[in-house]
GROMACS .gro file of C-alpha atoms in nm:
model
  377
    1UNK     CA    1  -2.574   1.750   0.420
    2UNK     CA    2  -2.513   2.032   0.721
    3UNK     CA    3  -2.192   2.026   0.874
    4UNK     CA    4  -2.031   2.253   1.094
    5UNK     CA    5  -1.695   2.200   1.332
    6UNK     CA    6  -1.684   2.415   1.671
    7UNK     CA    7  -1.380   2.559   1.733
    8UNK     CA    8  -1.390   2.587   2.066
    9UNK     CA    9  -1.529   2.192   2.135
   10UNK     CA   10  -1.212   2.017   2.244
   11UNK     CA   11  -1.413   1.731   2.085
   12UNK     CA   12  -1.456   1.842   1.702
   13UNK     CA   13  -1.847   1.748   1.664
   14UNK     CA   14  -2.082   1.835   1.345
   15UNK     CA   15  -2.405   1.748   1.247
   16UNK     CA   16  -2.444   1.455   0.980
   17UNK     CA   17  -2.736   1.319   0.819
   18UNK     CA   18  -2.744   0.981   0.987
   19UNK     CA   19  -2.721   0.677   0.767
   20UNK     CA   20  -2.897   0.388   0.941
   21UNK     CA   21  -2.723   0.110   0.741
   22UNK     CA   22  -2.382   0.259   0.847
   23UNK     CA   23  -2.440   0.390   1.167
   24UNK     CA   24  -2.303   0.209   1.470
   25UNK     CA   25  -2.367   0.277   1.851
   26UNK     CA   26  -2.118   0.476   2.011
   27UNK     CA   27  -2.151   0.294   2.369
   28UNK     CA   28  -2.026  -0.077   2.191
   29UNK     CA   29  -1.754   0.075   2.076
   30UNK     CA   30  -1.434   0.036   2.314
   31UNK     CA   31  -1.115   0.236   2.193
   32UNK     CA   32  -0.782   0.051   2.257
   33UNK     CA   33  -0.426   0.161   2.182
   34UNK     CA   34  -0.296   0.371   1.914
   35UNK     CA   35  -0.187   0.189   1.591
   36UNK     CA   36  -0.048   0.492   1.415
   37UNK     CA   37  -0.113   0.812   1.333
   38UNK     CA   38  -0.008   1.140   1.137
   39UNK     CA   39  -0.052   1.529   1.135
   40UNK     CA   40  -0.413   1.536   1.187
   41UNK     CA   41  -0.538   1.184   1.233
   42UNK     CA   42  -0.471   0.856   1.378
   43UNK     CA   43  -0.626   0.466   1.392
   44UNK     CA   44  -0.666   0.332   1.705
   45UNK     CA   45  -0.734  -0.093   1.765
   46UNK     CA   46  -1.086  -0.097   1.917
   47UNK     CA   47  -1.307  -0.380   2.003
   48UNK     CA   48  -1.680  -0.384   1.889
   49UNK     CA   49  -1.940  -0.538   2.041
   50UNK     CA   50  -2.254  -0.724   1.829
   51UNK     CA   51  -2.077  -0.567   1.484
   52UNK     CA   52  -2.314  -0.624   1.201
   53UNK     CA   53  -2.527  -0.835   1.419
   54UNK     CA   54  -2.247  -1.100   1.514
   55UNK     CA   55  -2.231  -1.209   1.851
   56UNK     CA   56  -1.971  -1.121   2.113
   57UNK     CA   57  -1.659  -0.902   2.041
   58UNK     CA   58  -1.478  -0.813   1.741
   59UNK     CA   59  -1.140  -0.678   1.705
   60UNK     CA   60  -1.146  -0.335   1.451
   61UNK     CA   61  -0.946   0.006   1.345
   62UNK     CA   62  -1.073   0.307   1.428
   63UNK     CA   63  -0.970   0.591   1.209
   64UNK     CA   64  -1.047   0.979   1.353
   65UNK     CA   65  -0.953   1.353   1.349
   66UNK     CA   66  -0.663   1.458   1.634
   67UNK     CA   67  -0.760   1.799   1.806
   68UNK     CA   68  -0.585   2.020   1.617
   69UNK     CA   69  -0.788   1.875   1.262
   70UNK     CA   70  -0.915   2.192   1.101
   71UNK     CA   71  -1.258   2.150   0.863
   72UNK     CA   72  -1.034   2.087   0.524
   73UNK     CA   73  -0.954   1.721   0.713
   74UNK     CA   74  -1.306   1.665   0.855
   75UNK     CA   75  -1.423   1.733   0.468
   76UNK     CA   76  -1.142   1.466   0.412
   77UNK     CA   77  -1.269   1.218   0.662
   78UNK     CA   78  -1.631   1.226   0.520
   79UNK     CA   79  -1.536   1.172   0.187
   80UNK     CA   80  -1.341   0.876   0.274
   81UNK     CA   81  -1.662   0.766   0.449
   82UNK     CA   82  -1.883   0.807   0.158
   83UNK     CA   83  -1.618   0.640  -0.049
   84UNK     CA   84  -1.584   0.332   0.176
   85UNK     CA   85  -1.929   0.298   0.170
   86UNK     CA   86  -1.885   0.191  -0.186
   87UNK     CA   87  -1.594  -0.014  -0.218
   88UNK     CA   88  -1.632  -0.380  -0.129
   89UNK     CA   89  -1.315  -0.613  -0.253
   90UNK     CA   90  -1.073  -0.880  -0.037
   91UNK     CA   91  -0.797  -0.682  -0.158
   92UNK     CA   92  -0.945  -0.335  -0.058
   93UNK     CA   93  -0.992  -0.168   0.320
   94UNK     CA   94  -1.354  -0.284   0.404
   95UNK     CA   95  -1.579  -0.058   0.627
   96UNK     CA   96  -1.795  -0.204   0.877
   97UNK     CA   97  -1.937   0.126   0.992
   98UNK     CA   98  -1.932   0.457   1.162
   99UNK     CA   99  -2.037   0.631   1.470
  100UNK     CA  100  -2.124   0.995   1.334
  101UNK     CA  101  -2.360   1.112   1.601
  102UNK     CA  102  -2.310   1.304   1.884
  103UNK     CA  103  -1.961   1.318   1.910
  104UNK     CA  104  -1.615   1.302   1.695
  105UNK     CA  105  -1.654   1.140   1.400
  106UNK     CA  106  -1.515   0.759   1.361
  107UNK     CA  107  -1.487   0.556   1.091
  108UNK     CA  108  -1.485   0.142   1.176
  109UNK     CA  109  -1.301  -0.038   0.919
  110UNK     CA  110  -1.121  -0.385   0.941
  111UNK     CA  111  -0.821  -0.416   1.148
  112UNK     CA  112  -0.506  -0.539   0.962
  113UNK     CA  113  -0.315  -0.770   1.231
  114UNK     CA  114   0.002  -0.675   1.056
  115UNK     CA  115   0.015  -0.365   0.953
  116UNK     CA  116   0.189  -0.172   0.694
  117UNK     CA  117   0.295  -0.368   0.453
  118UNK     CA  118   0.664  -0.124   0.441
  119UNK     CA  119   0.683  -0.236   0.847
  120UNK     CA  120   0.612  -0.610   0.740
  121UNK     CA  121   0.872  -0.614   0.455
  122UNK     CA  122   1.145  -0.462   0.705
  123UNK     CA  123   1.042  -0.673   0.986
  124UNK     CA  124   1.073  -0.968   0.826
  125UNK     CA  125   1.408  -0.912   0.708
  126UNK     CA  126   1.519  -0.976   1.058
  127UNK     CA  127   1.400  -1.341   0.999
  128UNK     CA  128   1.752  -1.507   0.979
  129UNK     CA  129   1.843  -1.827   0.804
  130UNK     CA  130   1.783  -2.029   1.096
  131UNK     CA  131   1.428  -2.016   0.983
  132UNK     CA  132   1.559  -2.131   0.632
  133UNK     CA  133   1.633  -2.440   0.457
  134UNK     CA  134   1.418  -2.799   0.523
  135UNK     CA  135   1.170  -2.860   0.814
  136UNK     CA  136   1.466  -2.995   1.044
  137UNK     CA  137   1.496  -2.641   1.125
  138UNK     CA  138   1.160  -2.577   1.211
  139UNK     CA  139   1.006  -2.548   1.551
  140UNK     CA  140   0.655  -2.601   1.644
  141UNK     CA  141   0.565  -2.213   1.727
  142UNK     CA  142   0.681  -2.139   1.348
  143UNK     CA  143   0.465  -2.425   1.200
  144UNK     CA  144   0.193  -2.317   1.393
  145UNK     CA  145   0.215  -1.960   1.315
  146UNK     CA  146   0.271  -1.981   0.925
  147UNK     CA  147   0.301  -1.615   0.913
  148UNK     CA  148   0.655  -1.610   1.073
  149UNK     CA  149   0.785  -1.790   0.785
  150UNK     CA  150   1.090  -1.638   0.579
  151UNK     CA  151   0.915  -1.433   0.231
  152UNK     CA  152   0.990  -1.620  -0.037
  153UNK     CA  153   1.020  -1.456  -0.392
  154UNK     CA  154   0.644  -1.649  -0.459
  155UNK     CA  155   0.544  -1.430  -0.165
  156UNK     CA  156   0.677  -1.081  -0.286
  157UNK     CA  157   0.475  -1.174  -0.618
  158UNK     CA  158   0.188  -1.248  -0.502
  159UNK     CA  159   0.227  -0.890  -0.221
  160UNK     CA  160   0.238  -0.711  -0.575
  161UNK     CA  161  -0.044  -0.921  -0.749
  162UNK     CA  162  -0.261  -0.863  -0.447
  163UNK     CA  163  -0.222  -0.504  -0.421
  164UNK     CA  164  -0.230  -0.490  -0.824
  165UNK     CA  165  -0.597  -0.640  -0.800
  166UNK     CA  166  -0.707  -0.413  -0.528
  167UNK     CA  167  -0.597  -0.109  -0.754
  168UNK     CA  168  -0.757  -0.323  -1.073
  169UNK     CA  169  -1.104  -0.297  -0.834
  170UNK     CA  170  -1.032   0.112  -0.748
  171UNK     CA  171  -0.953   0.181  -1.116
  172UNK     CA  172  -1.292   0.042  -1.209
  173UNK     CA  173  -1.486   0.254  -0.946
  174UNK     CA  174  -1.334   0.536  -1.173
  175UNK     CA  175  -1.138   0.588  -0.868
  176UNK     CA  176  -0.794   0.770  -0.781
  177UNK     CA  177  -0.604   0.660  -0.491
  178UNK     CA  178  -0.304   0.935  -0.491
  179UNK     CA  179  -0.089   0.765  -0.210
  180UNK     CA  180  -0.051   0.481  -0.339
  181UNK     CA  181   0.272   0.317  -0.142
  182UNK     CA  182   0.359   0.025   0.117
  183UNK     CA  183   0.285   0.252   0.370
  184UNK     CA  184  -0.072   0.290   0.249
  185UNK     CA  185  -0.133  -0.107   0.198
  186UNK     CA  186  -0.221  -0.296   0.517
  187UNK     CA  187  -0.132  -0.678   0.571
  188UNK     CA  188  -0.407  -0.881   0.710
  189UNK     CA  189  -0.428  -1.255   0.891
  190UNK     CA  190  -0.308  -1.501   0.602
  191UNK     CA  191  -0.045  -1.257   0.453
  192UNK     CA  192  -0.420  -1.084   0.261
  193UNK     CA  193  -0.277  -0.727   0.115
  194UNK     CA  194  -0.570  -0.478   0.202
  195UNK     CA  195  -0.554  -0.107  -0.005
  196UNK     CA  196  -0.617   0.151   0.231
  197UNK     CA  197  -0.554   0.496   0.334
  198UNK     CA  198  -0.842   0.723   0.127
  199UNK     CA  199  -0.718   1.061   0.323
  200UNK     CA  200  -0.567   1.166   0.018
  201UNK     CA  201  -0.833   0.982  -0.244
  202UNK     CA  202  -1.079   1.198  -0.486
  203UNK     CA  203  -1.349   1.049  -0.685
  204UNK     CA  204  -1.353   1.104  -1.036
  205UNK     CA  205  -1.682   1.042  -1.192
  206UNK     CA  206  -1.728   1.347  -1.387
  207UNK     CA  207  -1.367   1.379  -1.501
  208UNK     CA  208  -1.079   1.151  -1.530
  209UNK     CA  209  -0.871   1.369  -1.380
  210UNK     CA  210  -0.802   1.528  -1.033
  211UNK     CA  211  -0.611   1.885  -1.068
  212UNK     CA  212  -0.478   1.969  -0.728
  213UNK     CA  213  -0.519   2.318  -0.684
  214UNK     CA  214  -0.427   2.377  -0.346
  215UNK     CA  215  -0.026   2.321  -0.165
  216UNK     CA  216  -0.007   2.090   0.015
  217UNK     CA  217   0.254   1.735   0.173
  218UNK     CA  218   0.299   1.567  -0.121
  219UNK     CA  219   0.463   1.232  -0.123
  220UNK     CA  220   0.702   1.343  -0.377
  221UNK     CA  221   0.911   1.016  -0.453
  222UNK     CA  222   0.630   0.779  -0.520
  223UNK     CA  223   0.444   1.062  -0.782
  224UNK     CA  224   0.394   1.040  -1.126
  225UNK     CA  225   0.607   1.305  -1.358
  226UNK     CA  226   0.254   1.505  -1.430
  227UNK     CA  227   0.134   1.518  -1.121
  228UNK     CA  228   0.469   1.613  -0.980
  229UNK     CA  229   0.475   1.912  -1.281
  230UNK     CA  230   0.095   1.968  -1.359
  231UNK     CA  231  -0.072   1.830  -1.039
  232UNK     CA  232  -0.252   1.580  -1.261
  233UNK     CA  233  -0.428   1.285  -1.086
  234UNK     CA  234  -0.511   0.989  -1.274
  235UNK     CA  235  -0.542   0.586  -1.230
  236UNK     CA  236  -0.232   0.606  -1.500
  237UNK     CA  237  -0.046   0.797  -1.254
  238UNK     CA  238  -0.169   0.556  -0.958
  239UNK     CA  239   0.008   0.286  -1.221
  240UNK     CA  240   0.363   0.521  -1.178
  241UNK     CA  241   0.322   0.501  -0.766
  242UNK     CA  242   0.255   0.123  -0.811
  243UNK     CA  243   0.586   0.128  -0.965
  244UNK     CA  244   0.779   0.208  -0.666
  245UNK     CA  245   0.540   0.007  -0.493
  246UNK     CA  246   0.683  -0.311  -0.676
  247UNK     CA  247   1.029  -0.127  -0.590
  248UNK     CA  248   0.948  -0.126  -0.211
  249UNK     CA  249   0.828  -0.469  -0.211
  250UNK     CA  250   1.164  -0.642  -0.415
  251UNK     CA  251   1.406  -0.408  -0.152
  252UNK     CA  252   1.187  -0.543   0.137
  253UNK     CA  253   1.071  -0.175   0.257
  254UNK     CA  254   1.400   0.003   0.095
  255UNK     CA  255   1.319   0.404   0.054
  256UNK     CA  256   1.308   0.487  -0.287
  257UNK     CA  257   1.535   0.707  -0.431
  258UNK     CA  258   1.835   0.634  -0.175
  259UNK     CA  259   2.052   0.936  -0.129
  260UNK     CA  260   1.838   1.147  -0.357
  261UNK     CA  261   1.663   1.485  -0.230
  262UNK     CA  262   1.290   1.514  -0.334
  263UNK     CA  263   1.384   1.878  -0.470
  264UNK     CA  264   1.635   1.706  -0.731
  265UNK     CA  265   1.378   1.410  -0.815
  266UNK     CA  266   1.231   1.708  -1.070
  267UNK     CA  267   1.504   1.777  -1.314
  268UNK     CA  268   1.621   1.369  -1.298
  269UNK     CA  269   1.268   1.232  -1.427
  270UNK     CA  270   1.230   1.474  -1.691
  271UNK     CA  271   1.555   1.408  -1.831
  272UNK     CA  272   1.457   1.030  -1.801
  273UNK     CA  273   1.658   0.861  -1.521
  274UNK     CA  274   1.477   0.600  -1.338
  275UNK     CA  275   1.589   0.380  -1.014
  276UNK     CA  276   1.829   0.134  -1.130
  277UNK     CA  277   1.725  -0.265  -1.095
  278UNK     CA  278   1.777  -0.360  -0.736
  279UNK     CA  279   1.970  -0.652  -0.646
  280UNK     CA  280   1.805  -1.013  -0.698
  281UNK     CA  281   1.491  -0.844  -0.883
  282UNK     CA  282   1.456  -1.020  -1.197
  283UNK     CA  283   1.452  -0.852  -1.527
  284UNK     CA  284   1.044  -0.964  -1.579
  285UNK     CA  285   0.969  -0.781  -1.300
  286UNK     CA  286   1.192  -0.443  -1.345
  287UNK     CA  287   1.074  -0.408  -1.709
  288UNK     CA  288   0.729  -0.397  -1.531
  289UNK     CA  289   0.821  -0.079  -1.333
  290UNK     CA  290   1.007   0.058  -1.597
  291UNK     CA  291   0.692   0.101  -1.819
  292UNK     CA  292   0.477   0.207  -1.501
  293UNK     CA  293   0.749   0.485  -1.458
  294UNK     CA  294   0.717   0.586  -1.901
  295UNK     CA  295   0.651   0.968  -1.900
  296UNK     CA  296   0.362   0.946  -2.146
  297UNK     CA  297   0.047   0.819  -1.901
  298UNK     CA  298  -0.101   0.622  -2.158
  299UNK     CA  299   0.203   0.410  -2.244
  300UNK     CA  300   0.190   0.257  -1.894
  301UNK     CA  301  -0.008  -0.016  -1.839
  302UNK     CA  302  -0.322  -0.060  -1.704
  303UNK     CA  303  -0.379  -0.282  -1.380
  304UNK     CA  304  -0.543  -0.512  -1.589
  305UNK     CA  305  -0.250  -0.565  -1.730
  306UNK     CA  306  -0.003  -0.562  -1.457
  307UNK     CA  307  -0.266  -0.835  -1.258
  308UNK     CA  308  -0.246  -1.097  -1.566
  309UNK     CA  309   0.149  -0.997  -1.578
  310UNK     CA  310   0.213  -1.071  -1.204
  311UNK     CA  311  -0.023  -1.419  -1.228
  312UNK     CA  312   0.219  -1.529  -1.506
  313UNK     CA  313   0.514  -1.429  -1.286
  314UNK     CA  314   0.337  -1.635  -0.992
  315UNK     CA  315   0.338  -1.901  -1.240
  316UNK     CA  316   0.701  -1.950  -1.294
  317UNK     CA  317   0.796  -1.927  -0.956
  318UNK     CA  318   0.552  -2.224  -0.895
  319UNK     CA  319   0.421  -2.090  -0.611
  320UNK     CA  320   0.078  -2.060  -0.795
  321UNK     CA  321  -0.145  -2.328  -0.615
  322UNK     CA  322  -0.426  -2.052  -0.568
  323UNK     CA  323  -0.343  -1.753  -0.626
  324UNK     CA  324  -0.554  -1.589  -0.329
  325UNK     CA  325  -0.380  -1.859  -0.044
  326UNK     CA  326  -0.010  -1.832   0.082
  327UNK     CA  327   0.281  -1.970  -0.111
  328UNK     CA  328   0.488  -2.256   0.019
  329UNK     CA  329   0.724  -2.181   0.294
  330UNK     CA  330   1.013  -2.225  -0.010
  331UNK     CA  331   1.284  -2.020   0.164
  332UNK     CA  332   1.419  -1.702  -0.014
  333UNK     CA  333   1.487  -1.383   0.151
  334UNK     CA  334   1.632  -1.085   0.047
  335UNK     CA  335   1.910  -0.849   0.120
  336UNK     CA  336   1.876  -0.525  -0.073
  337UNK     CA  337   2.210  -0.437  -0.062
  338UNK     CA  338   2.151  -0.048  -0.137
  339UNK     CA  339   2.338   0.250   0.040
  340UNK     CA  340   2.291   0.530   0.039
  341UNK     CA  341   2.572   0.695  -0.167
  342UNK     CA  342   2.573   0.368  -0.416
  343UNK     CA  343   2.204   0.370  -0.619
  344UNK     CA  344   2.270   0.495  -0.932
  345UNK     CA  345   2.000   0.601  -1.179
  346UNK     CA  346   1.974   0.445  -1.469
  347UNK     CA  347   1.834   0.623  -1.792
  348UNK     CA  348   1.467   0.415  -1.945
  349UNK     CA  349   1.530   0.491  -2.287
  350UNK     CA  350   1.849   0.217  -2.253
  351UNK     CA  351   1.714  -0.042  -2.093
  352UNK     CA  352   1.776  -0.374  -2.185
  353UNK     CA  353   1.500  -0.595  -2.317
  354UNK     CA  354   1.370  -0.834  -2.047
  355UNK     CA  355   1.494  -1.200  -2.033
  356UNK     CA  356   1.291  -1.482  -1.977
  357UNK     CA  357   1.264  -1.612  -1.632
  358UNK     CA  358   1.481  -1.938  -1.573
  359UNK     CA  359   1.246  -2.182  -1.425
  360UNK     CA  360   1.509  -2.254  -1.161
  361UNK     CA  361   1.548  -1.873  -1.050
  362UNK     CA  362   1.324  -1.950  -0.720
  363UNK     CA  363   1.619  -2.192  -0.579
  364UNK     CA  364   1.897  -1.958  -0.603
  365UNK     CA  365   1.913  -1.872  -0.233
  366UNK     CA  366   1.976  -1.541  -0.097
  367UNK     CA  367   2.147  -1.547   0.233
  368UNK     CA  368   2.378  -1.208   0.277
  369UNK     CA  369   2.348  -0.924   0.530
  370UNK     CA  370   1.993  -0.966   0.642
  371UNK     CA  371   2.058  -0.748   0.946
  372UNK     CA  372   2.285  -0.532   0.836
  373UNK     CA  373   2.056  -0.420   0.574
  374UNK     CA  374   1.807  -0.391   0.827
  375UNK     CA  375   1.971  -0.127   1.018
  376UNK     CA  376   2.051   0.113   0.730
  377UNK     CA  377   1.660   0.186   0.665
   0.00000   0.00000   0.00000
């Protein structure tokens, strides 16, 4: 493959070996507003016309380099594209193709109607207990969009399960996600978690491992102990960021580590402290990220394991009709309830052993501060 980036192009173009089964015409693709967007690239909502043959219109992302992208993040963007070209799973980003030809590259992958899944948790914490409680309450605008409904703890569970399959899929491709967070898992029509975001992803096919060698921004609080100390990389330290993950998703989008500077994050997880439970998270579920945070990799589970785990949580809270559909609008939301100054840590090698779930857990109701909570994030 040739590839070269001119400088002096306000447009950064290179020449690519064209790959017909990929390639897409540039012309019948429309670019539409910005859907977000970070040092060096961005995703924009586009509309493509005759996609894979289909007739008419269809609504897509667009991820591509901003002007200032130097050729370390081009190199970035094509390996994404040769990795999308070989993941296919409902619970992973799918690519529908690319327009690498004669201009700026762009990759065309499925657009997520809502987002983030961080912006979805804190979003829907604004839903108030209005939209609670029996169908009395319930207009015909909510029944029709079944989206809007309140999260119920069913929901949150089957969020993690989603994402854990996703990750189950990657881990089998002998891939290594290393951003692993709510910010990096999209939310699709139906509620449908989507893993995405391979910016930062390296495959591993000749070596388990990915050694980062060069500095670099480094999401520091959702990083496994060696690859915060050794700049290790493995699908056992993708199970440590999936972790926090489950934290995010139980605290509704809360930031991990409240109060806590990344700098000090260091010396706490090598002396063993981990985040504390957060409020209304059962015990089944914080033993879970307890032993995805254990310092030895290959003590955490694998997310095999965490998948079957999360199905038998699903289970319990008899949400589990199929596990791939939404779960009854059975109204539970949450309020985190964490400050700043008032997470404390809480050292692993004292935790508790976990409780079984009362099969009555799902009813106890969580009204509280739903928008004061939202406000403090």
């Amino acid at each position: 493959r040739k590839q070269c980036v001119s400088s002096s192009s306000q447009n950064r173009h290179f020449q690519n070996d064209e790959d017909p089964k990929w390639e897409f015409p540039r012309k019948n693709l429309v670019l539409g507003k910005t859907l977000g967007e970070g040092e060096f690239g961005k995703v924009v909502k586009a509309t493509a016309f005759r996609l894979k043959g289909k007739a008419g219109y269809t609504t897509v992302a667009v991820k591509m380099l901003k002007e200032n992208a130097s050729h370390s993040e081009l190199r970035d963007l094509l390996s994404e594209f040769t990795l999308l070209k070989q993941v296919n799973h409902p619970h992973v980003i799918k690519m529908y193709g690319a327009c690498s030809q004669d201009g700026p590259l762009y990759l065309i992958v499925e657009y997520a109607k809502y987002g983030s899944l961080r912006n979805f948790l804190r979003e829907s914490r604004k839903v108030g207990p209005s939209y609670m409680g029996n169908d009395a309450n319930r207009n015909s605008s909510y029944l029709e969009n079944p989206d809007e409904r309140a999260l119920t703890m069913g929901d949150l569970i089957s969020f993690a399960w989603q994402s854990s399959r996703g990750m189950q899929y990657l881990a089998e491709m002998k891939l290594v996600h290393r951003d692993l967070a709510a910010r990096n898992v999209l939310v699709a029509e139906g509620r449908k978690m989507k893993i995405s975001d391979f910016g930062l992803s390296r495959d591993v096919y000749e070596e388990d491992s990915y050694v980062k060698r060069s500095k670099g921004r480094i999401p520091v609080k959702w990083m496994a102990i060696e690859s915060l100390f050794d700049h290790i990389y493995t699908t056992q330290s993708d199970v440590w960021s999936f972790g926090v993950l489950l934290w995010e998703i139980v605290t509704l989008g809360g930031n991990p580590y409240p109060g806590i500077a990344p700098e000090r994050l260091f010396n706490l997880l090598k002396t063993g402290y981990r985040m504390e439970k957060p409020e209304n998270c059962t015990d089944e579920m914080y033993n879970l990220m307890l032993r995805c945070w254990k310092q030895e990799p290959d003590k955490r589970p694998t997310f095999s394991d965490i998948s079957k785990e999360l199905e038998k949580m699903m289970v319990k809270s008899r949400d589990y009709l199929d596990l791939a559909a939404s779960t009854p609008a059975d109204a539970l939301l949450y309020d985190d309830s964490l400050s700043e100054e008032d997470t404390p840590l809480v050292d692993c090698s004292n935790t508790p052993l976990p409780r079984t779930l009362p099969s009555t857990w799902i009813e106890n109701k969580l009204y509280g501060r739903i928008s004061h909570a939202f406000t403090r994030f």
